[in-house]
mmCIF file of C-alpha atoms in Angstrom:
data_model
loop_
_atom_site.group_PDB
_atom_site.id
_atom_site.type_symbol
_atom_site.label_atom_id
_atom_site.label_comp_id
_atom_site.label_asym_id
_atom_site.label_seq_id
_atom_site.Cartn_x
_atom_site.Cartn_y
_atom_site.Cartn_z
ATOM 1 C CA GLY O 139 0.018 -0.008 0.017
ATOM 2 C CA GLN O 140 0.836 3.627 0.282
ATOM 3 C CA SER O 141 2.406 5.566 3.118
ATOM 4 C CA LEU O 142 3.186 9.080 3.427
ATOM 5 C CA GLU O 143 5.015 11.151 6.269
ATOM 6 C CA GLN O 144 5.003 14.746 7.098
ATOM 7 C CA PRO O 145 5.924 16.853 9.923
ATOM 8 C CA SER O 146 3.084 17.403 12.485
ATOM 9 C CA GLU O 147 3.711 21.033 12.828
ATOM 10 C CA VAL O 148 5.715 24.026 11.546
ATOM 11 C CA THR O 149 5.673 27.497 12.675
ATOM 12 C CA ALA O 150 7.205 30.705 10.960
ATOM 13 C CA VAL O 151 6.722 34.155 11.032
ATOM 14 C CA GLU O 152 5.043 36.661 8.533
ATOM 15 C CA GLY O 153 7.231 37.236 5.456
ATOM 16 C CA ALA O 154 9.400 34.226 6.030
ATOM 17 C CA ILE O 155 9.897 31.167 3.579
ATOM 18 C CA VAL O 156 8.877 27.607 5.003
ATOM 19 C CA GLN O 157 9.338 24.203 3.632
ATOM 20 C CA ILE O 158 7.022 21.302 4.299
ATOM 21 C CA ASN O 159 8.463 17.997 3.432
ATOM 22 C CA CYS O 160 6.703 14.881 2.336
ATOM 23 C CA THR O 161 8.218 11.310 2.112
ATOM 24 C CA TYR O 162 6.176 8.469 0.517
ATOM 25 C CA GLN O 163 6.401 4.756 0.066
ATOM 26 C CA THR O 164 4.396 3.350 -2.821
ATOM 27 C CA SER O 165 4.383 0.350 -5.010
ATOM 28 C CA GLY O 166 3.760 2.356 -8.098
ATOM 29 C CA PHE O 167 4.097 6.017 -8.673
ATOM 30 C CA TYR O 168 1.853 8.407 -10.300
ATOM 31 C CA GLY O 169 2.682 11.914 -8.939
ATOM 32 C CA LEU O 170 2.488 13.857 -5.740
ATOM 33 C CA SER O 171 -0.187 16.509 -5.271
ATOM 34 C CA TRP O 172 -0.404 19.047 -2.354
ATOM 35 C CA TYR O 173 -3.627 20.228 -0.651
ATOM 36 C CA GLN O 174 -4.484 23.198 1.839
ATOM 37 C CA GLN O 175 -7.002 23.010 4.384
ATOM 38 C CA HIS O 176 -8.257 25.680 6.722
ATOM 39 C CA ASP O 177 -9.707 25.038 10.008
ATOM 40 C CA GLY O 178 -13.319 24.046 9.336
ATOM 41 C CA GLY O 179 -12.809 24.577 5.629
ATOM 42 C CA ALA O 180 -12.465 22.046 2.621
ATOM 43 C CA PRO O 181 -9.256 20.676 1.279
ATOM 44 C CA THR O 182 -8.369 22.801 -1.872
ATOM 45 C CA PHE O 183 -5.729 21.826 -4.582
ATOM 46 C CA LEU O 184 -2.390 23.616 -4.713
ATOM 47 C CA SER O 185 -0.133 21.568 -7.030
ATOM 48 C CA TYR O 186 0.853 18.504 -8.649
ATOM 49 C CA ASN O 187 4.258 17.001 -9.696
ATOM 50 C CA ALA O 188 4.503 14.181 -12.001
ATOM 51 C CA LEU O 189 8.075 14.750 -12.910
ATOM 52 C CA ASP O 190 11.373 15.587 -10.882
ATOM 53 C CA GLY O 191 11.837 19.315 -10.278
ATOM 54 C CA LEU O 192 10.294 22.604 -9.232
ATOM 55 C CA GLU O 193 6.699 23.566 -10.167
ATOM 56 C CA GLU O 194 6.270 27.227 -9.164
ATOM 57 C CA THR O 195 2.820 28.692 -8.859
ATOM 58 C CA GLY O 196 2.995 32.221 -7.398
ATOM 59 C CA ARG O 197 4.094 32.418 -3.723
ATOM 60 C CA PHE O 198 3.884 28.444 -3.605
ATOM 61 C CA SER O 199 6.256 25.921 -5.382
ATOM 62 C CA SER O 200 6.273 22.158 -5.163
ATOM 63 C CA PHE O 201 9.451 19.826 -5.686
ATOM 64 C CA LEU O 202 9.595 16.315 -6.524
ATOM 65 C CA SER O 203 12.464 13.865 -6.490
ATOM 66 C CA ARG O 204 11.102 10.373 -7.518
ATOM 67 C CA SER O 205 14.663 8.855 -6.979
ATOM 68 C CA ASP O 206 14.414 9.932 -3.299
ATOM 69 C CA SER O 207 10.818 9.473 -2.890
ATOM 70 C CA TYR O 208 10.409 12.730 -1.569
ATOM 71 C CA GLY O 209 8.731 16.106 -2.234
ATOM 72 C CA TYR O 210 8.177 19.322 -0.578
ATOM 73 C CA LEU O 211 5.987 22.341 -0.746
ATOM 74 C CA LEU O 212 7.612 25.660 -0.160
ATOM 75 C CA LEU O 213 5.747 28.791 0.820
ATOM 76 C CA GLN O 214 7.203 32.258 0.340
ATOM 77 C CA GLU O 215 6.407 35.729 1.494
ATOM 78 C CA LEU O 216 4.339 33.868 4.282
ATOM 79 C CA GLN O 217 1.026 35.579 5.270
ATOM 80 C CA MET O 218 -1.217 35.215 7.971
ATOM 81 C CA LYS O 219 -3.850 33.587 5.821
ATOM 82 C CA ASP O 220 -1.209 30.804 5.008
ATOM 83 C CA SER O 221 -1.993 29.109 8.402
ATOM 84 C CA ALA O 222 -3.667 25.851 7.585
ATOM 85 C CA SER O 223 -2.943 22.450 7.355
ATOM 86 C CA TYR O 224 -0.910 21.192 4.146
ATOM 87 C CA PHE O 225 -1.523 17.504 2.805
ATOM 88 C CA CYS O 226 0.601 15.664 0.436
ATOM 89 C CA ALA O 227 -1.262 13.077 -1.656
ATOM 90 C CA VAL O 228 -0.501 10.311 -4.044
ATOM 91 C CA PRO O 229 -2.464 8.110 -6.086
ATOM 92 C CA ASP O 230 -3.094 4.444 -4.785
ATOM 93 C CA ASN O 231 -1.642 1.250 -6.237
ATOM 94 C CA TYR O 232 -3.799 1.685 -9.362
ATOM 95 C CA GLY O 233 -3.464 5.126 -9.946
ATOM 96 C CA GLN O 234 -6.949 5.703 -8.955
ATOM 97 C CA ASN O 235 -7.701 7.304 -5.707
ATOM 98 C CA PHE O 236 -5.801 9.867 -3.703
ATOM 99 C CA VAL O 237 -4.108 8.477 -0.473
ATOM 100 C CA PHE O 238 -3.574 11.841 1.736
ATOM 101 C CA GLY O 239 -0.686 12.217 4.284
ATOM 102 C CA PRO O 240 -1.177 12.971 7.883
ATOM 103 C CA GLY O 241 -0.915 16.779 7.433
ATOM 104 C CA THR O 242 1.311 19.524 8.370
ATOM 105 C CA ARG O 243 -0.139 22.375 10.831
ATOM 106 C CA LEU O 244 1.247 25.560 9.596
ATOM 107 C CA SER O 245 0.976 28.498 12.351
ATOM 108 C CA VAL O 246 2.255 31.728 10.865
ATOM 109 C CA LEU O 247 3.263 34.248 13.466
ATOM 110 C CA PRO O 248 3.050 38.200 13.137
ATOM 111 C CA GLU D 39 -18.662 27.450 -11.720
ATOM 112 C CA ALA D 40 -20.574 25.881 -8.770
ATOM 113 C CA GLY D 41 -18.507 24.056 -6.504
ATOM 114 C CA VAL D 42 -19.280 20.698 -4.805
ATOM 115 C CA ALA D 43 -22.468 21.087 -2.464
ATOM 116 C CA GLN D 44 -23.012 18.977 0.619
ATOM 117 C CA SER D 45 -25.672 18.785 2.988
ATOM 118 C CA PRO D 46 -26.106 18.925 6.071
ATOM 119 C CA ARG D 47 -23.154 20.797 7.497
ATOM 120 C CA TYR D 48 -23.456 19.543 10.972
ATOM 121 C CA LYS D 49 -25.362 16.478 12.478
ATOM 122 C CA ILE D 50 -25.491 15.189 15.540
ATOM 123 C CA ILE D 51 -27.116 11.676 16.521
ATOM 124 C CA GLU D 52 -27.115 9.142 18.912
ATOM 125 C CA LYS D 53 -25.278 5.903 18.553
ATOM 126 C CA ARG D 54 -27.117 3.107 16.748
ATOM 127 C CA GLN D 55 -29.197 5.856 14.998
ATOM 128 C CA SER D 56 -28.937 6.200 11.214
ATOM 129 C CA VAL D 57 -27.739 9.203 9.073
ATOM 130 C CA ALA D 58 -27.580 10.366 5.571
ATOM 131 C CA PHE D 59 -25.524 12.790 3.922
ATOM 132 C CA TRP D 60 -26.021 14.198 0.491
ATOM 133 C CA CYS D 61 -23.656 15.443 -2.160
ATOM 134 C CA ASN D 62 -24.207 17.196 -5.474
ATOM 135 C CA PRO D 63 -20.794 17.261 -7.543
ATOM 136 C CA ILE D 64 -19.501 19.891 -9.920
ATOM 137 C CA SER D 65 -21.209 19.582 -13.043
ATOM 138 C CA GLY D 66 -19.755 17.421 -15.795
ATOM 139 C CA HIS D 67 -17.429 15.679 -13.345
ATOM 140 C CA ALA D 68 -17.564 11.837 -13.843
ATOM 141 C CA THR D 69 -15.563 10.882 -10.664
ATOM 142 C CA LEU D 70 -16.942 11.131 -7.126
ATOM 143 C CA TYR D 71 -15.327 10.282 -4.000
ATOM 144 C CA TRP D 72 -16.528 10.453 -0.386
ATOM 145 C CA TYR D 73 -13.768 10.767 2.306
ATOM 146 C CA GLN D 74 -13.679 10.522 6.077
ATOM 147 C CA GLN D 75 -11.655 12.907 8.206
ATOM 148 C CA ILE D 76 -10.933 12.440 11.806
ATOM 149 C CA LEU D 77 -9.969 15.381 13.381
ATOM 150 C CA GLY D 78 -6.025 15.798 13.110
ATOM 151 C CA GLN D 79 -5.705 13.272 10.209
ATOM 152 C CA GLY D 80 -5.722 13.167 6.640
ATOM 153 C CA PRO D 81 -8.793 12.330 4.639
ATOM 154 C CA LYS D 82 -9.324 8.713 4.115
ATOM 155 C CA LEU D 83 -11.241 7.325 1.119
ATOM 156 C CA LEU D 84 -14.473 5.476 1.624
ATOM 157 C CA ILE D 85 -15.403 4.846 -1.589
ATOM 158 C CA GLN D 86 -15.037 6.239 -5.447
ATOM 159 C CA PHE D 87 -17.659 6.374 -8.333
ATOM 160 C CA GLN D 88 -16.981 6.633 -11.767
ATOM 161 C CA ASN D 89 -20.476 7.850 -13.246
ATOM 162 C CA ASN D 90 -22.736 5.587 -11.523
ATOM 163 C CA GLY D 91 -20.354 2.931 -11.062
ATOM 164 C CA VAL D 92 -18.366 1.814 -7.967
ATOM 165 C CA VAL D 93 -14.606 2.046 -8.769
ATOM 166 C CA ASP D 94 -13.198 1.560 -5.169
ATOM 167 C CA ASP D 95 -14.792 0.509 -1.880
ATOM 168 C CA SER D 96 -12.333 -1.383 -0.363
ATOM 169 C CA GLN D 97 -11.975 0.978 2.811
ATOM 170 C CA LEU D 98 -15.798 1.221 3.290
ATOM 171 C CA PRO D 99 -17.287 -0.631 6.100
ATOM 172 C CA LYS D 100 -20.063 -2.310 4.232
ATOM 173 C CA ASP D 101 -21.806 -3.866 7.531
ATOM 174 C CA ARG D 102 -22.815 -0.165 8.507
ATOM 175 C CA PHE D 103 -22.115 2.126 5.463
ATOM 176 C CA SER D 104 -23.465 2.441 2.120
ATOM 177 C CA ALA D 105 -23.230 4.830 -0.748
ATOM 178 C CA GLU D 106 -25.149 5.388 -4.044
ATOM 179 C CA ARG D 107 -24.825 7.792 -6.763
ATOM 180 C CA LEU D 108 -28.056 8.460 -8.792
ATOM 181 C CA LYS D 109 -27.826 8.621 -12.446
ATOM 182 C CA GLY D 110 -24.146 9.410 -12.202
ATOM 183 C CA VAL D 111 -24.801 12.715 -10.594
ATOM 184 C CA ASP D 112 -25.897 13.128 -7.038
ATOM 185 C CA SER D 113 -24.613 10.916 -4.222
ATOM 186 C CA THR D 114 -25.665 9.745 -0.673
ATOM 187 C CA LEU D 115 -23.517 8.299 2.049
ATOM 188 C CA LYS D 116 -25.795 6.703 4.735
ATOM 189 C CA ILE D 117 -24.216 5.344 8.160
ATOM 190 C CA GLN D 118 -26.637 2.664 9.920
ATOM 191 C CA PRO D 119 -26.182 1.986 12.808
ATOM 192 C CA ALA D 120 -23.770 4.733 13.954
ATOM 193 C CA LYS D 121 -20.806 4.279 16.452
ATOM 194 C CA LEU D 122 -19.001 6.602 18.333
ATOM 195 C CA GLU D 123 -15.934 6.330 16.387
ATOM 196 C CA ASP D 124 -17.941 7.428 13.238
ATOM 197 C CA SER D 125 -17.508 10.810 14.584
ATOM 198 C CA ALA D 126 -15.827 12.673 11.780
ATOM 199 C CA VAL D 127 -15.927 15.034 8.969
ATOM 200 C CA TYR D 128 -17.300 13.544 5.683
ATOM 201 C CA LEU D 129 -16.050 15.175 2.716
ATOM 202 C CA CYS D 130 -17.299 14.821 -0.987
ATOM 203 C CA ALA D 131 -15.030 15.503 -3.945
ATOM 204 C CA SER D 132 -15.393 15.394 -7.492
ATOM 205 C CA SER D 133 -13.011 15.339 -10.491
ATOM 206 C CA PHE D 134 -13.235 15.511 -14.189
ATOM 207 C CA ARG D 135 -11.378 12.384 -14.523
ATOM 208 C CA ARG D 136 -9.833 9.981 -12.352
ATOM 209 C CA ASN D 137 -6.732 10.905 -10.510
ATOM 210 C CA THR D 138 -7.106 14.539 -11.585
ATOM 211 C CA GLU D 139 -7.317 17.546 -9.347
ATOM 212 C CA ALA D 140 -10.081 16.782 -6.883
ATOM 213 C CA PHE D 141 -12.619 19.441 -5.598
ATOM 214 C CA PHE D 142 -13.778 19.072 -2.272
ATOM 215 C CA GLY D 143 -16.960 20.160 -0.480
ATOM 216 C CA GLN D 144 -17.280 21.760 2.801
ATOM 217 C CA GLY D 145 -18.123 18.484 4.423
ATOM 218 C CA THR D 146 -20.584 17.288 6.991
ATOM 219 C CA ARG D 147 -19.437 17.186 10.822
ATOM 220 C CA LEU D 148 -20.824 14.160 12.491
ATOM 221 C CA THR D 149 -20.928 13.581 16.136
ATOM 222 C CA VAL D 150 -22.122 10.471 17.507
ATOM 223 C CA VAL D 151 -23.004 10.883 21.239
#
């Protein structure tokens, strides 16, 4: 089956840069996704990496290294509104369903 | 474009009672997912539909949970009878194709007392 590991909590200050890591173990690999979820809200899609390297979308970037079974989400110019939980997710063994990591709770301090 | 609609937003029931949740996915999305999210954890897939057919229900506790997708659009998830450990947020999501970006609804927060 699939398993993912993420740090449980990360704290940073406004304007800083923070990196949230994700390591995974999968039987097959179909890509790594990232979702953001504010307290009481719905998970929202942030990014998807199928190939090695860095994908940039505004203040958020996502990196993947398939050889290391590792990826990270990079958040730059942190804002208070970035305080949320961040989940990495991979498709299951059949490339059909998303298996979510345990989540990293990011707290942005003033 | 309208998002994924779910109702109710909150539900409190006693153990052994029944409860049903409703989901209307984004128009044109063939794939529909139901996830269970326990506080402090990531969402866990319960069942996936492709149009009105079940693709994966391997993690659905079938002795108490059931789900259907009427005419490949709306879906309902039912729990009968509920247990205390079913207390969670039940999230519905849809995507245009399998394994593409999933759009989530606001979820139903279920409390079983």
